[in-house]
Amino acid sequence: METLAAIERKLLWLAAWTIHYANNIRPNPTGAKVGGHQASCASVTTLMTALYFHALRPQDRVAVKPHAAPVLHAINYLLGRQSLEKLQNFRQLGGAQAYPSRTTDGPEIDFSTGSVGLGVAITSFAALIQDYVEAHRLGPPGAARARHVAIAGDAELDEGNIYEALLEGWKHDVRDVWWVVDCNRQSLDSVIPDRLFGRFEGLFRDMGWRVVTLRYGQRLQEAFTQPGGSSLRHWLDECPNSVYSALTFQGGAAWREALLRDLGRSRGARALIGSLSDAELAELMTNLAGHDLATLLQSFTAAAASSQPTVFLAYTIKGNGLPLAGHKDNHAGLMTPEQMDQFRAEMRIRPGHEWDPLEGLAHPHRVERLLREAPYATPLTPGGRRLAAPAVPVPAELPQPRIAGRRMSTQTGFGEILSEIGRAQAETAALARAIVTSSPDVATSTNLTSWINRRGMFARQAQPDIFRENKVASMVRKDMHPHGQHIELGIAEQSLFLLLGAAGLAHELYGARLLPIGTVYDPFVNRGHDALYYACYQDARFLLVSTPSGITLAAEGGQHQATNTPLLGIVQDKLAAFEPAYCDELRIMMRHAFEYMQRPDGSAVWLRLSNLVLPQPARALNAAHVIAGAHWAVPPAPGAELAIAYQGALAAEAEKAFALVREEVPGAGLLAITSPNRLYAGWRQAQRLRREGQAGRAHIEDILAPLAAHAALVTVLDGHPAAHAWLGAVRGQRVMALGPDRFGKSGTVAELYREYEMDCDAILDACAEALRDASLP
């Protein structure tokens, strides 16, 4: 206990010093505040000491609350997993990140955090993925089972995605999850209302969680047994959070005045209070369980005996041990240089030795031994905490359902291609086994039915299909069993993207290569975009299929239409976005996605599909051009003055207009854009290379090269026209970009295409305007 307490003090010092150094000592040319959260770090230091140096095992996976990043960096520094240089460059380019980051801080970070609540919720979905991996025997033989731990701020419990995750976790009976809530009762702008904590307990219990409330430390519990102690406990139980925080900041004299005012009639209470100095009284009244190592170790050890999900509501003080403790403005507050000098003296740190790991410790050899022997200190792998899994072989071509000559949509084509993979012929058996699908209650309407019927739904315990048992005909077989490969979710897009994020990290978390596919209605990508952004930030690998999309979902109207998703596909980092017009393009894209998701330099992939039925052409495609972002459906003549470019479902309107345009402009070209995202990324990369003096040539530059320098491009897509407007900058050509920039009306496809100026007539008008303007002097 003494050694753990020494580590706790060392972590508090290193976290506070790291932030102080960044703001007051390191050169700062702009003079702007660098930031950091010394008070938030102080409230959680004891909790993290008890976890990392006692309770956690090497295989456990942890999400640390964003504002505790300096404590996590300090822990890794003491364990030899973080460099001094990165600590000294905290919140600076190349330094330790402001918030824990898998992609930037390295292999010691299990889950990135930063968008509050998401780092908490993903631990529940990661536990579900661990169950899936174990049930399918996809991980390394004999791999130890992980516990998934989230260290959360109490204000994070305001986030709705946490309760969506609780509900999904209850449905899937998740196990081995701990949420350790740092109940310091202060957020950025306010002190949290007292009555919320009772509500939290009820919500967790209703979802099958064990609730461990850790309110008072051992010294306070002992005081409660003394004469007058019951009155003191009742006073503390009823003390408003705001009053408690204020008294903590004011210190022992303020505590004495308040206690005697309210408890002075109790002889026992007066004697108890009077037996203590101001400093001793302040120490007693702030002896909360979240800062009591003995209480925490006992609680964590007891909970480890069960796999039941457990939430620890650990009461703490924001800024504990610092002069900022309890002040309502301490969230972004920083100690002054004078306060830091005093703190350094209290910690027995010599000037110039602030970064020494063992400086100021009474028994450094004991600390060194504990740092070596703590279970978590054992390396999970020689390279850190990340496992590895071999790539799943992807056949040179995906199985081919009959497509050419049929009338079908890309949404239907997706379902049929996936169904063919699900047959698990010899060449696709490994691929089929690695795929896991999920959807927020729209699996049937996004064409996953055939896949589900072939591969089944996942559940930890087998559950019969009641409809089939009672001979009720249904399109979907609801057989649920441990070997199923579809995870059914409720209507919560945030949950879908958190699940995809967890599944897309399975190769590094559990040594199992999964190829997750999530389907969702295209407009509702917006509802889950925060979690999608979060999954991409972690470099999770998955295939997102959003369908049906755009104004083409004509009769639905309202919020079932979206115009902005093609733009999201362009701007989202670590996500390659494609939109096919025809199913032969889709088949190429799906094959590429399964391979690209596994490449070290790859990413997640997004396919935006449509329910518009089109006649499927029989043709030979250049797969490389499809993946690069564009191919000529009809190549232009050299020096052509006009090209029509289409994306996705607008192919039919563009083809009709093109047939008429060619009567007037015989050399015009018809361009199929399959990914403005890939085109723009390639163009930007070519520009960078040229700026660096290297040879660089973008696919879009090659594609547009046959056109005259003054040629016009008329583009159309079922999405915001800004997705194409940038094409004019590639060669200085004029672009007439068509597409809906409004949405919300019901009607037929023809009516809405006409209403939003994206039909054949609108394309022809744009071509005429472009040619007329080109002829003007």
mmCIF file of N, CA and C in Angstrom, residues 551 553-561 743-749 751-753 755-756:
data_model
loop_
_atom_site.group_PDB
_atom_site.id
_atom_site.type_symbol
_atom_site.label_atom_id
_atom_site.label_comp_id
_atom_site.label_asym_id
_atom_site.label_seq_id
_atom_site.Cartn_x
_atom_site.Cartn_y
_atom_site.Cartn_z
ATOM 1 N N ILE A 551 -32.387 11.741 -53.327
ATOM 2 C CA ILE A 551 -33.724 12.116 -53.764
ATOM 3 C C ILE A 551 -34.398 10.956 -54.473
ATOM 4 N N LEU A 553 -34.904 8.111 -53.531
ATOM 5 C CA LEU A 553 -35.850 7.478 -52.614
ATOM 6 C C LEU A 553 -37.099 8.364 -52.580
ATOM 7 N N ALA A 554 -37.743 8.456 -53.741
ATOM 8 C CA ALA A 554 -38.647 9.568 -54.026
ATOM 9 C C ALA A 554 -39.880 9.608 -53.144
ATOM 10 N N ALA A 555 -40.613 8.521 -53.070
ATOM 11 C CA ALA A 555 -41.886 8.559 -52.353
ATOM 12 C C ALA A 555 -41.693 8.764 -50.850
ATOM 13 N N GLU A 556 -40.545 8.394 -50.321
ATOM 14 C CA GLU A 556 -40.298 8.522 -48.879
ATOM 15 C C GLU A 556 -40.258 9.980 -48.437
ATOM 16 N N GLY A 557 -39.618 10.832 -49.248
ATOM 17 C CA GLY A 557 -39.532 12.244 -48.890
ATOM 18 C C GLY A 557 -38.866 12.476 -47.549
ATOM 19 N N GLY A 558 -39.128 13.639 -46.976
ATOM 20 C CA GLY A 558 -38.691 13.963 -45.627
ATOM 21 C C GLY A 558 -37.233 13.697 -45.362
ATOM 22 N N GLN A 559 -36.970 13.199 -44.162
ATOM 23 C CA GLN A 559 -35.590 12.975 -43.740
ATOM 24 C C GLN A 559 -35.024 11.662 -44.255
ATOM 25 N N HIS A 560 -35.771 10.943 -45.056
ATOM 26 C CA HIS A 560 -35.215 9.750 -45.691
ATOM 27 C C HIS A 560 -34.433 10.107 -46.945
ATOM 28 N N GLN A 561 -34.349 11.379 -47.254
ATOM 29 C CA GLN A 561 -33.518 11.847 -48.345
ATOM 30 C C GLN A 561 -32.324 12.600 -47.747
ATOM 31 N N PHE A 743 -33.902 19.087 -50.004
ATOM 32 C CA PHE A 743 -34.554 17.777 -49.936
ATOM 33 C C PHE A 743 -35.815 17.914 -49.109
ATOM 34 N N GLY A 744 -36.621 16.852 -49.104
ATOM 35 C CA GLY A 744 -37.759 16.816 -48.207
ATOM 36 C C GLY A 744 -39.111 16.627 -48.863
ATOM 37 N N LYS A 745 -39.175 16.553 -50.202
ATOM 38 C CA LYS A 745 -40.466 16.419 -50.875
ATOM 39 C C LYS A 745 -40.686 14.979 -51.334
ATOM 40 N N SER A 746 -41.928 14.538 -51.238
ATOM 41 C CA SER A 746 -42.296 13.234 -51.787
ATOM 42 C C SER A 746 -42.760 13.409 -53.233
ATOM 43 N N GLY A 747 -42.694 12.329 -53.990
ATOM 44 C CA GLY A 747 -43.132 12.347 -55.375
ATOM 45 C C GLY A 747 -42.604 11.138 -56.104
ATOM 46 N N THR A 748 -42.793 11.097 -57.409
ATOM 47 C CA THR A 748 -42.173 10.053 -58.206
ATOM 48 C C THR A 748 -40.730 10.439 -58.493
ATOM 49 N N VAL A 749 -39.946 9.472 -58.936
ATOM 50 C CA VAL A 749 -38.556 9.767 -59.279
ATOM 51 C C VAL A 749 -38.502 10.836 -60.357
ATOM 52 N N GLU A 751 -40.674 13.131 -61.116
ATOM 53 C CA GLU A 751 -41.098 14.432 -60.608
ATOM 54 C C GLU A 751 -39.984 15.105 -59.802
ATOM 55 N N LEU A 752 -39.345 14.332 -58.975
ATOM 56 C CA LEU A 752 -38.313 14.939 -58.134
ATOM 57 C C LEU A 752 -37.057 15.258 -58.924
ATOM 58 N N TYR A 753 -36.686 14.425 -59.879
ATOM 59 C CA TYR A 753 -35.542 14.766 -60.729
ATOM 60 C C TYR A 753 -35.806 16.076 -61.471
ATOM 61 N N GLU A 755 -37.980 18.452 -60.430
ATOM 62 C CA GLU A 755 -38.085 19.507 -59.414
ATOM 63 C C GLU A 755 -36.716 20.019 -59.004
ATOM 64 N N TYR A 756 -35.761 19.115 -58.889
ATOM 65 C CA TYR A 756 -34.437 19.500 -58.402
ATOM 66 C C TYR A 756 -33.415 19.666 -59.522
#
